[in-house]
mmCIF file of C-alpha atoms (C1' of nucleotides) in Angstrom:
data_model
loop_
_atom_site.group_PDB
_atom_site.id
_atom_site.type_symbol
_atom_site.label_atom_id
_atom_site.label_comp_id
_atom_site.label_asym_id
_atom_site.label_seq_id
_atom_site.Cartn_x
_atom_site.Cartn_y
_atom_site.Cartn_z
ATOM 1 C CA UNK A 1 -239.247 -130.430 7.056
ATOM 2 C CA UNK A 2 -238.338 -130.147 10.627
ATOM 3 C CA UNK A 3 -235.210 -130.784 12.687
ATOM 4 C CA UNK A 4 -234.050 -130.340 16.200
ATOM 5 C CA UNK A 5 -230.557 -129.017 16.897
ATOM 6 C CA UNK A 6 -229.502 -129.981 20.348
ATOM 7 C CA UNK A 7 -227.522 -127.132 21.823
ATOM 8 C CA UNK A 8 -226.869 -125.660 25.220
ATOM 9 C CA UNK A 9 -226.466 -121.973 26.149
ATOM 10 C CA UNK A 10 -228.107 -120.572 22.986
ATOM 11 C CA UNK A 11 -230.455 -117.657 23.415
ATOM 12 C CA UNK A 12 -232.235 -117.274 20.107
ATOM 13 C CA UNK A 13 -233.973 -114.045 21.147
ATOM 14 C CA UNK A 14 -230.791 -112.285 22.145
ATOM 15 C CA UNK A 15 -228.862 -113.616 19.141
ATOM 16 C CA UNK A 16 -231.337 -112.654 16.408
ATOM 17 C CA UNK A 17 -232.048 -109.296 17.985
ATOM 18 C CA UNK A 18 -228.512 -108.074 18.644
ATOM 19 C CA UNK A 19 -227.817 -106.041 15.557
ATOM 20 C CA UNK A 20 -226.023 -108.780 13.603
ATOM 21 C CA UNK A 21 -228.936 -109.586 11.288
ATOM 22 C CA UNK A 22 -231.714 -107.392 10.008
ATOM 23 C CA UNK A 23 -234.254 -109.757 8.355
ATOM 24 C CA UNK A 24 -235.470 -111.863 11.288
ATOM 25 C CA UNK A 25 -238.894 -111.239 12.760
ATOM 26 C CA UNK A 26 -240.593 -112.702 15.769
ATOM 27 C CA UNK A 27 -243.994 -114.261 15.022
ATOM 28 C CA UNK A 28 -245.692 -115.559 18.169
ATOM 29 C CA UNK A 29 -243.046 -117.780 19.827
ATOM 30 C CA UNK A 30 -240.902 -118.365 16.779
ATOM 31 C CA UNK A 31 -238.403 -116.433 14.636
ATOM 32 C CA UNK A 32 -238.971 -116.387 10.862
ATOM 33 C CA UNK A 33 -236.291 -115.393 8.405
ATOM 34 C CA UNK A 34 -234.363 -116.358 5.345
ATOM 35 C CA UNK A 35 -231.082 -118.306 5.067
ATOM 36 C CA UNK A 36 -229.903 -118.467 1.487
ATOM 37 C CA UNK A 37 -233.006 -119.604 -0.431
ATOM 38 C CA UNK A 38 -234.632 -121.289 2.583
ATOM 39 C CA UNK A 39 -237.370 -119.513 4.439
ATOM 40 C CA UNK A 40 -236.906 -120.817 7.940
ATOM 41 C CA UNK A 41 -238.884 -120.819 11.156
ATOM 42 C CA UNK A 42 -236.837 -121.199 14.368
ATOM 43 C CA UNK A 43 -238.049 -121.753 17.873
ATOM 44 C CA UNK A 44 -236.341 -122.246 21.169
ATOM 45 C CA UNK A 45 -237.017 -125.629 22.820
ATOM 46 C CA UNK A 46 -235.963 -127.132 26.145
ATOM 47 C CA UNK A 47 -232.761 -128.640 24.849
ATOM 48 C CA UNK A 48 -232.085 -126.695 21.694
ATOM 49 C CA UNK A 49 -233.534 -125.121 18.612
ATOM 50 C CA UNK A 50 -236.324 -126.424 16.379
ATOM 51 C CA UNK A 51 -236.105 -125.473 12.707
ATOM 52 C CA UNK A 52 -238.803 -125.794 10.008
ATOM 53 C CA UNK A 53 -238.618 -125.357 6.265
ATOM 54 C CA UNK A 54 -241.127 -125.873 3.485
ATOM 55 C CA UNK A 55 -238.974 -127.955 1.231
ATOM 56 C CA UNK A 56 -237.221 -131.318 1.743
ATOM 57 C CA UNK A 57 -233.885 -131.005 3.480
ATOM 58 C CA UNK A 58 -231.521 -133.949 3.878
ATOM 59 C CA UNK A 59 -228.455 -132.103 5.031
ATOM 60 C CA UNK A 60 -228.855 -129.367 7.657
ATOM 61 C CA UNK A 61 -225.237 -128.286 7.596
ATOM 62 C CA UNK A 62 -226.120 -124.808 6.193
ATOM 63 C CA UNK A 63 -228.333 -124.206 9.224
ATOM 64 C CA UNK A 64 -225.704 -125.322 11.760
ATOM 65 C CA UNK A 65 -223.230 -123.112 9.954
ATOM 66 C CA UNK A 66 -225.523 -120.063 10.091
ATOM 67 C CA UNK A 67 -226.437 -120.588 13.727
ATOM 68 C CA UNK A 68 -222.916 -121.672 14.740
ATOM 69 C CA UNK A 69 -224.598 -124.179 16.982
ATOM 70 C CA UNK A 70 -221.461 -126.291 17.207
ATOM 71 C CA UNK A 71 -219.409 -123.470 18.718
ATOM 72 C CA UNK A 72 -218.275 -124.240 22.236
ATOM 73 C CA UNK A 73 -219.516 -121.077 23.907
ATOM 74 C CA UNK A 74 -218.098 -121.936 27.320
ATOM 75 C CA UNK A 75 -214.606 -122.161 25.791
ATOM 76 C CA UNK A 76 -215.055 -118.715 24.233
ATOM 77 C CA UNK A 77 -216.300 -117.110 27.471
ATOM 78 C CA UNK A 78 -213.282 -118.524 29.309
ATOM 79 C CA UNK A 79 -210.961 -116.333 27.243
ATOM 80 C CA UNK A 80 -212.747 -113.093 28.229
ATOM 81 C CA UNK A 81 -210.883 -110.808 30.630
ATOM 82 C CA UNK A 82 -211.971 -111.234 34.243
ATOM 83 C CA UNK A 83 -213.077 -107.662 34.940
ATOM 84 C CA UNK A 84 -216.315 -106.190 36.262
ATOM 85 C CA UNK A 85 -217.836 -104.909 32.977
ATOM 86 C CA UNK A 86 -217.284 -108.225 31.238
ATOM 87 C CA UNK A 87 -218.695 -110.233 34.124
ATOM 88 C CA UNK A 88 -221.798 -108.073 34.211
ATOM 89 C CA UNK A 89 -222.339 -108.234 30.431
ATOM 90 C CA UNK A 90 -221.858 -111.982 30.282
ATOM 91 C CA UNK A 91 -224.227 -112.569 33.196
ATOM 92 C CA UNK A 92 -226.829 -110.340 31.612
ATOM 93 C CA UNK A 93 -226.707 -111.869 28.108
ATOM 94 C CA UNK A 94 -226.452 -115.574 28.826
ATOM 95 C CA UNK A 95 -226.547 -117.605 25.605
ATOM 96 C CA UNK A 96 -225.796 -114.719 23.202
ATOM 97 C CA UNK A 97 -224.058 -116.043 20.106
ATOM 98 C CA UNK A 98 -222.392 -114.889 16.902
ATOM 99 C CA UNK A 99 -223.979 -116.038 13.667
ATOM 100 C CA UNK A 100 -222.134 -116.865 10.472
ATOM 101 C CA UNK A 101 -223.800 -115.027 7.597
ATOM 102 C CA UNK A 102 -223.405 -114.983 3.852
ATOM 103 C CA UNK A 103 -220.661 -112.457 3.094
ATOM 104 C CA UNK A 104 -222.612 -110.561 0.435
ATOM 105 C CA UNK A 105 -225.802 -110.182 2.427
ATOM 106 C CA UNK A 106 -223.771 -109.134 5.429
ATOM 107 C CA UNK A 107 -221.644 -106.693 3.472
ATOM 108 C CA UNK A 108 -224.609 -105.124 1.730
ATOM 109 C CA UNK A 109 -226.564 -104.840 4.955
ATOM 110 C CA UNK A 110 -223.733 -103.100 6.738
ATOM 111 C CA UNK A 111 -223.088 -100.713 3.835
ATOM 112 C CA UNK A 112 -226.723 -99.744 4.279
ATOM 113 C CA UNK A 113 -226.301 -99.470 8.031
ATOM 114 C CA UNK A 114 -224.095 -96.404 8.108
ATOM 115 C CA UNK A 115 -225.631 -93.653 10.257
ATOM 116 C CA UNK A 116 -228.804 -95.600 10.548
ATOM 117 C CA UNK A 117 -230.413 -97.139 13.535
ATOM 118 C CA UNK A 118 -231.348 -100.794 13.592
ATOM 119 C CA UNK A 119 -235.083 -100.174 12.991
ATOM 120 C CA UNK A 120 -234.332 -98.170 9.836
ATOM 121 C CA UNK A 121 -231.739 -100.679 8.605
ATOM 122 C CA UNK A 122 -234.477 -103.341 8.810
ATOM 123 C CA UNK A 123 -236.819 -101.213 6.728
ATOM 124 C CA UNK A 124 -234.288 -100.507 4.007
ATOM 125 C CA UNK A 125 -233.147 -104.123 3.777
ATOM 126 C CA UNK A 126 -236.730 -105.329 3.681
ATOM 127 C CA UNK A 127 -237.590 -102.935 0.843
ATOM 128 C CA UNK A 128 -234.511 -104.010 -1.067
ATOM 129 C CA UNK A 129 -235.455 -107.698 -0.844
ATOM 130 C CA UNK A 130 -239.164 -107.170 -1.635
ATOM 131 C CA UNK A 131 -238.318 -105.137 -4.761
ATOM 132 C CA UNK A 132 -235.320 -107.049 -6.062
ATOM 133 C CA UNK A 133 -235.134 -110.440 -4.402
ATOM 134 C CA UNK A 134 -236.902 -113.652 -5.461
ATOM 135 C CA UNK A 135 -240.065 -114.674 -3.611
ATOM 136 C CA UNK A 136 -239.784 -117.744 -1.389
ATOM 137 C CA UNK A 137 -242.300 -120.160 -0.086
ATOM 138 C CA UNK A 138 -243.268 -120.099 3.592
ATOM 139 C CA UNK A 139 -242.555 -123.228 5.626
ATOM 140 C CA UNK A 140 -246.152 -123.858 6.704
ATOM 141 C CA UNK A 141 -247.479 -123.907 3.188
ATOM 142 C CA UNK A 142 -247.272 -127.083 1.123
ATOM 143 C CA UNK A 143 -245.222 -126.891 -2.049
ATOM 144 C CA UNK A 144 -247.379 -126.146 -5.148
ATOM 145 C CA UNK A 145 -248.489 -129.413 -6.549
ATOM 146 C CA UNK A 146 -249.007 -128.187 -10.129
ATOM 147 C CA UNK A 147 -245.544 -127.711 -11.557
ATOM 148 C CA UNK A 148 -246.875 -125.121 -14.015
ATOM 149 C CA UNK A 149 -247.894 -122.862 -11.197
ATOM 150 C CA UNK A 150 -244.263 -122.513 -10.080
ATOM 151 C CA UNK A 151 -243.544 -121.028 -13.492
ATOM 152 C CA UNK A 152 -246.168 -118.333 -13.299
ATOM 153 C CA UNK A 153 -244.973 -116.213 -10.458
ATOM 154 C CA UNK A 154 -245.957 -112.633 -10.982
ATOM 155 C CA UNK A 155 -243.039 -110.224 -10.501
ATOM 156 C CA UNK A 156 -242.644 -108.658 -7.061
ATOM 157 C CA UNK A 157 -244.610 -105.475 -6.653
ATOM 158 C CA UNK A 158 -242.955 -102.377 -7.963
ATOM 159 C CA UNK A 159 -240.497 -104.213 -10.124
ATOM 160 C CA UNK A 160 -240.319 -104.718 -13.843
ATOM 161 C CA UNK A 161 -239.136 -108.111 -14.777
ATOM 162 C CA UNK A 162 -236.653 -107.665 -17.500
ATOM 163 C CA UNK A 163 -235.011 -110.329 -19.646
ATOM 164 C CA UNK A 164 -236.359 -113.822 -19.193
ATOM 165 C CA UNK A 165 -239.995 -113.204 -20.042
ATOM 166 C CA UNK A 166 -240.375 -116.877 -20.971
ATOM 167 C CA UNK A 167 -240.577 -117.590 -17.307
ATOM 168 C CA UNK A 168 -243.422 -115.212 -16.592
ATOM 169 C CA UNK A 169 -245.942 -116.385 -19.132
ATOM 170 C CA UNK A 170 -245.856 -120.029 -19.908
ATOM 171 C CA UNK A 171 -248.725 -122.326 -19.448
ATOM 172 C CA UNK A 172 -251.590 -120.407 -17.930
ATOM 173 C CA UNK A 173 -253.388 -117.834 -19.979
ATOM 174 C CA UNK A 174 -254.179 -115.780 -16.822
ATOM 175 C CA UNK A 175 -251.328 -115.326 -14.360
ATOM 176 C CA UNK A 176 -251.973 -117.027 -11.057
ATOM 177 C CA UNK A 177 -252.321 -114.728 -8.093
ATOM 178 C CA UNK A 178 -249.862 -115.088 -5.248
ATOM 179 C CA UNK A 179 -252.491 -116.690 -3.077
ATOM 180 C CA UNK A 180 -253.192 -119.275 -5.769
ATOM 181 C CA UNK A 181 -249.522 -120.057 -5.995
ATOM 182 C CA UNK A 182 -248.674 -120.083 -2.272
ATOM 183 C CA UNK A 183 -251.973 -121.198 -0.790
ATOM 184 C CA UNK A 184 -252.158 -118.251 1.624
ATOM 185 C CA UNK A 185 -252.870 -114.588 1.480
ATOM 186 C CA UNK A 186 -249.684 -112.953 0.249
ATOM 187 C CA UNK A 187 -250.234 -109.491 1.528
ATOM 188 C CA UNK A 188 -247.251 -107.244 1.834
ATOM 189 C CA UNK A 189 -245.003 -108.610 4.594
ATOM 190 C CA UNK A 190 -246.339 -112.143 4.367
ATOM 191 C CA UNK A 191 -244.073 -113.132 1.533
ATOM 192 C CA UNK A 192 -240.400 -113.626 2.030
ATOM 193 C CA UNK A 193 -237.637 -112.949 -0.457
ATOM 194 C CA UNK A 194 -234.102 -113.994 -1.116
ATOM 195 C CA UNK A 195 -231.436 -111.363 -0.765
ATOM 196 C CA UNK A 196 -230.720 -109.898 -4.195
ATOM 197 C CA UNK A 197 -227.390 -111.000 -5.653
ATOM 198 C CA UNK A 198 -224.543 -108.602 -6.516
ATOM 199 C CA UNK A 199 -225.327 -109.288 -10.157
ATOM 200 C CA UNK A 200 -228.973 -108.301 -9.871
ATOM 201 C CA UNK A 201 -228.141 -105.116 -7.922
ATOM 202 C CA UNK A 202 -225.360 -104.295 -10.386
ATOM 203 C CA UNK A 203 -227.972 -104.113 -13.148
ATOM 204 C CA UNK A 204 -230.080 -101.459 -11.326
ATOM 205 C CA UNK A 205 -229.818 -97.726 -11.277
ATOM 206 C CA UNK A 206 -229.054 -95.460 -8.376
ATOM 207 C CA UNK A 207 -232.645 -94.263 -8.343
ATOM 208 C CA UNK A 208 -233.971 -97.845 -8.141
ATOM 209 C CA UNK A 209 -231.971 -98.166 -4.963
ATOM 210 C CA UNK A 210 -232.884 -94.754 -3.629
ATOM 211 C CA UNK A 211 -236.544 -95.950 -3.876
ATOM 212 C CA UNK A 212 -235.570 -98.277 -0.985
ATOM 213 C CA UNK A 213 -234.954 -95.182 1.152
ATOM 214 C CA UNK A 214 -231.240 -95.756 1.417
ATOM 215 C CA UNK A 215 -230.274 -92.156 0.529
ATOM 216 C CA UNK A 216 -226.614 -91.490 -0.016
ATOM 217 C CA UNK A 217 -225.829 -95.191 0.607
ATOM 218 C CA UNK A 218 -227.399 -96.014 -2.786
ATOM 219 C CA UNK A 219 -224.246 -95.153 -4.871
ATOM 220 C CA UNK A 220 -222.111 -97.026 -2.322
ATOM 221 C CA UNK A 221 -224.141 -100.223 -2.581
ATOM 222 C CA UNK A 222 -224.353 -99.931 -6.326
ATOM 223 C CA UNK A 223 -220.592 -99.460 -6.707
ATOM 224 C CA UNK A 224 -219.839 -102.325 -4.337
ATOM 225 C CA UNK A 225 -222.271 -104.618 -6.214
ATOM 226 C CA UNK A 226 -220.604 -103.727 -9.525
ATOM 227 C CA UNK A 227 -217.042 -104.237 -8.173
ATOM 228 C CA UNK A 228 -218.159 -107.725 -7.134
ATOM 229 C CA UNK A 229 -220.304 -108.541 -10.222
ATOM 230 C CA UNK A 230 -217.359 -107.460 -12.453
ATOM 231 C CA UNK A 231 -215.056 -109.782 -10.583
ATOM 232 C CA UNK A 232 -212.864 -106.913 -9.369
ATOM 233 C CA UNK A 233 -213.611 -108.115 -5.874
ATOM 234 C CA UNK A 234 -213.908 -111.794 -4.951
ATOM 235 C CA UNK A 235 -215.830 -112.246 -1.679
ATOM 236 C CA UNK A 236 -215.002 -115.939 -1.718
ATOM 237 C CA UNK A 237 -211.295 -115.444 -1.922
ATOM 238 C CA UNK A 238 -211.411 -113.044 1.000
ATOM 239 C CA UNK A 239 -211.967 -116.193 3.086
ATOM 240 C CA UNK A 240 -208.351 -117.191 2.443
ATOM 241 C CA UNK A 241 -206.919 -113.957 3.781
ATOM 242 C CA UNK A 242 -205.897 -113.315 7.369
ATOM 243 C CA UNK A 243 -207.695 -110.689 9.400
ATOM 244 C CA UNK A 244 -205.716 -107.556 8.444
ATOM 245 C CA UNK A 245 -205.370 -108.528 4.801
ATOM 246 C CA UNK A 246 -209.126 -109.216 4.585
ATOM 247 C CA UNK A 247 -209.861 -105.916 6.307
ATOM 248 C CA UNK A 248 -207.777 -103.992 3.883
ATOM 249 C CA UNK A 249 -209.356 -105.847 0.962
ATOM 250 C CA UNK A 250 -212.939 -105.101 2.066
ATOM 251 C CA UNK A 251 -212.052 -101.461 2.631
ATOM 252 C CA UNK A 252 -211.363 -101.118 -1.028
ATOM 253 C CA UNK A 253 -215.113 -101.234 -1.554
ATOM 254 C CA UNK A 254 -217.127 -98.031 -1.712
ATOM 255 C CA UNK A 255 -218.981 -97.357 1.476
ATOM 256 C CA UNK A 256 -216.846 -99.671 3.550
ATOM 257 C CA UNK A 257 -214.693 -98.149 6.265
ATOM 258 C CA UNK A 258 -213.032 -99.844 9.194
ATOM 259 C CA UNK A 259 -216.197 -100.267 11.239
ATOM 260 C CA UNK A 260 -218.242 -101.873 8.525
ATOM 261 C CA UNK A 261 -215.313 -104.072 7.433
ATOM 262 C CA UNK A 262 -215.001 -105.320 10.986
ATOM 263 C CA UNK A 263 -218.750 -106.157 11.126
ATOM 264 C CA UNK A 264 -218.461 -108.264 7.972
ATOM 265 C CA UNK A 265 -215.261 -109.902 9.133
ATOM 266 C CA UNK A 266 -216.861 -110.852 12.429
ATOM 267 C CA UNK A 267 -220.417 -111.767 11.281
ATOM 268 C CA UNK A 268 -219.694 -113.405 7.933
ATOM 269 C CA UNK A 269 -216.010 -114.522 7.835
ATOM 270 C CA UNK A 270 -215.691 -115.665 11.428
ATOM 271 C CA UNK A 271 -212.726 -113.496 12.353
ATOM 272 C CA UNK A 272 -213.340 -113.401 16.087
ATOM 273 C CA UNK A 273 -210.581 -110.865 16.556
ATOM 274 C CA UNK A 274 -212.538 -108.236 14.623
ATOM 275 C CA UNK A 275 -213.809 -105.627 17.030
ATOM 276 C CA UNK A 276 -216.290 -103.226 15.422
ATOM 277 C CA UNK A 277 -216.298 -99.889 17.278
ATOM 278 C CA UNK A 278 -219.505 -98.013 16.796
ATOM 279 C CA UNK A 279 -220.697 -95.119 19.020
ATOM 280 C CA UNK A 280 -222.224 -97.410 21.570
ATOM 281 C CA UNK A 281 -219.132 -99.534 22.004
ATOM 282 C CA UNK A 282 -216.959 -96.431 21.998
ATOM 283 C CA UNK A 283 -219.012 -94.776 24.767
ATOM 284 C CA UNK A 284 -218.987 -98.022 26.744
ATOM 285 C CA UNK A 285 -215.253 -98.530 26.464
ATOM 286 C CA UNK A 286 -214.441 -94.903 27.448
ATOM 287 C CA UNK A 287 -216.878 -95.005 30.349
ATOM 288 C CA UNK A 288 -215.982 -98.424 31.707
ATOM 289 C CA UNK A 289 -212.232 -98.516 31.039
ATOM 290 C CA UNK A 290 -211.066 -94.938 30.673
ATOM 291 C CA UNK A 291 -213.288 -92.727 32.834
ATOM 292 C CA UNK A 292 -212.365 -89.043 32.688
ATOM 293 C CA UNK A 293 -209.423 -89.686 30.393
ATOM 294 C CA UNK A 294 -208.808 -88.498 26.891
ATOM 295 C CA UNK A 295 -208.076 -91.467 24.635
ATOM 296 C CA UNK A 296 -207.966 -91.406 20.807
ATOM 297 C CA UNK A 297 -210.059 -93.824 18.823
ATOM 298 C CA UNK A 298 -206.892 -95.558 17.595
ATOM 299 C CA UNK A 299 -205.738 -96.139 21.187
ATOM 300 C CA UNK A 300 -209.162 -97.478 21.983
ATOM 301 C CA UNK A 301 -208.978 -100.029 19.158
ATOM 302 C CA UNK A 302 -205.485 -101.055 20.248
ATOM 303 C CA UNK A 303 -206.693 -101.448 23.839
ATOM 304 C CA UNK A 304 -209.620 -103.601 22.657
ATOM 305 C CA UNK A 305 -207.396 -105.888 20.639
ATOM 306 C CA UNK A 306 -204.993 -106.380 23.520
ATOM 307 C CA UNK A 307 -207.516 -106.541 26.334
ATOM 308 C CA UNK A 308 -210.307 -108.784 25.076
ATOM 309 C CA UNK A 309 -208.219 -111.603 23.728
ATOM 310 C CA UNK A 310 -208.614 -113.896 20.689
ATOM 311 C CA UNK A 311 -212.429 -113.754 20.771
ATOM 312 C CA UNK A 312 -212.594 -109.994 21.181
ATOM 313 C CA UNK A 313 -215.473 -109.866 18.712
ATOM 314 C CA UNK A 314 -217.649 -112.072 20.974
ATOM 315 C CA UNK A 315 -216.722 -109.821 23.922
ATOM 316 C CA UNK A 316 -217.776 -106.847 21.876
ATOM 317 C CA UNK A 317 -221.142 -108.475 21.105
ATOM 318 C CA UNK A 318 -221.792 -109.062 24.831
ATOM 319 C CA UNK A 319 -220.856 -105.449 25.682
ATOM 320 C CA UNK A 320 -222.978 -104.141 22.754
ATOM 321 C CA UNK A 321 -226.036 -106.137 23.573
ATOM 322 C CA UNK A 322 -225.714 -105.377 27.318
ATOM 323 C CA UNK A 323 -225.498 -101.646 26.970
ATOM 324 C CA UNK A 324 -228.268 -101.511 24.365
ATOM 325 C CA UNK A 325 -230.777 -103.713 26.088
ATOM 326 C CA UNK A 326 -230.016 -103.436 29.833
ATOM 327 C CA UNK A 327 -228.581 -99.943 30.220
ATOM 328 C CA UNK A 328 -231.089 -97.738 28.413
ATOM 329 C "C1'" DA B 1 -210.096 -79.933 8.876
ATOM 330 C "C1'" DG B 2 -214.964 -79.561 8.829
ATOM 331 C "C1'" DC B 3 -219.258 -80.053 6.821
ATOM 332 C "C1'" DC B 4 -222.780 -82.359 4.329
ATOM 333 C "C1'" DA B 5 -225.822 -86.177 2.521
ATOM 334 C "C1'" DG B 6 -231.942 -89.461 3.585
ATOM 335 C "C1'" DG B 7 -234.917 -90.066 7.038
ATOM 336 C "C1'" DC B 8 -236.500 -92.066 11.144
ATOM 337 C "C1'" DT B 9 -236.057 -92.596 16.181
ATOM 338 C "C1'" DT B 10 -234.882 -90.753 20.512
ATOM 339 C "C1'" DG B 11 -234.454 -87.341 23.929
ATOM 340 C "C1'" DG B 12 -234.781 -82.866 25.564
ATOM 341 C "C1'" DT B 13 -237.602 -78.955 26.208
ATOM 342 C "C1'" DA C 1 -246.500 -80.267 21.048
ATOM 343 C "C1'" DC C 2 -241.950 -79.126 18.725
ATOM 344 C "C1'" DC C 3 -237.143 -79.584 17.512
ATOM 345 C "C1'" DA C 4 -232.535 -81.058 17.568
ATOM 346 C "C1'" DA C 5 -229.344 -84.833 17.932
ATOM 347 C "C1'" DG C 6 -227.558 -89.166 16.550
ATOM 348 C "C1'" DC C 7 -225.965 -92.253 13.107
ATOM 349 C "C1'" DA C 8 -220.419 -94.076 9.725
ATOM 350 C "C1'" DT C 9 -218.723 -93.082 5.304
ATOM 351 C "C1'" DG C 10 -216.925 -90.688 1.332
ATOM 352 C "C1'" DG C 11 -216.613 -86.468 -1.143
ATOM 353 C "C1'" DC C 12 -215.847 -81.884 -1.392
#
DNA sequence: AGCCAGGCTTGGT
DNA sequence: ACCAAGCATGGC
């Protein structure tokens, strides 16, 4: 299925490559990635964004929600302070947007992000999904016509399928290869996977997770997954909380400090006032707004909240992307 | 308070 | 070519 979202001032390249998401890859002129259980191909067109999926889609609301294509960007930009650094960043990153991600995927990704650079975060998250997510069908391939074939997926490489063994060996005496199932060569990297649920991660061991090269973040992710799977933490009910309540709630999770909580609040819960301060932003703020002055991190956060207005998180994204891509 | 915990990239030498 | 620094958090 294919649809065209008409939208102005939307730079897909900048948006999908600005450290908000870690699973999107550019293939030729299009971006391929996963939203929920949809494997999606996105490309920039003259008047918007073209999206393709393998399966029938009647309601594209989930896509508009993820892309935030209805957001009035001009209205957001108008609230930014009129100072030199902001003007430069906005001019340099025209069409940069904030996405609206699934809270769990966002939370887990940012737990894994601590003291990692973006390239490594991508590797870790990719490994996690390949090992423990469910394989998805690529948009270009037709859906399998034989219903039995859909029941004979072999387990992802490196993973024992426990429990529902009914599913793995039903009709066919010999398991179908991935290329039989999907109609293309499913070499590593060609298949896409859903993001593993809290429940599926909660059932793993720390060493399962360490095999994804996440190091000391493995116990953090495992503990967070278990807190959520046990119902001790309700990511859905965090939606009802205001910014500071939600921040305090998320920080109860292992591996979640102020910075990571702010990332999740901004990228998944739509709290535009969240202003994640990582080393890049901290350096930029000190250099641009407090040259040769000693300012504590707390003061810096206070300044950011006061100075950048109700959509401070958007302003942060412009500064972040500007210093990372244009000021290297 | 200050250090350490994977491992991969970046930057300095 | 080699080697240190950087990275956000929790635990000691």
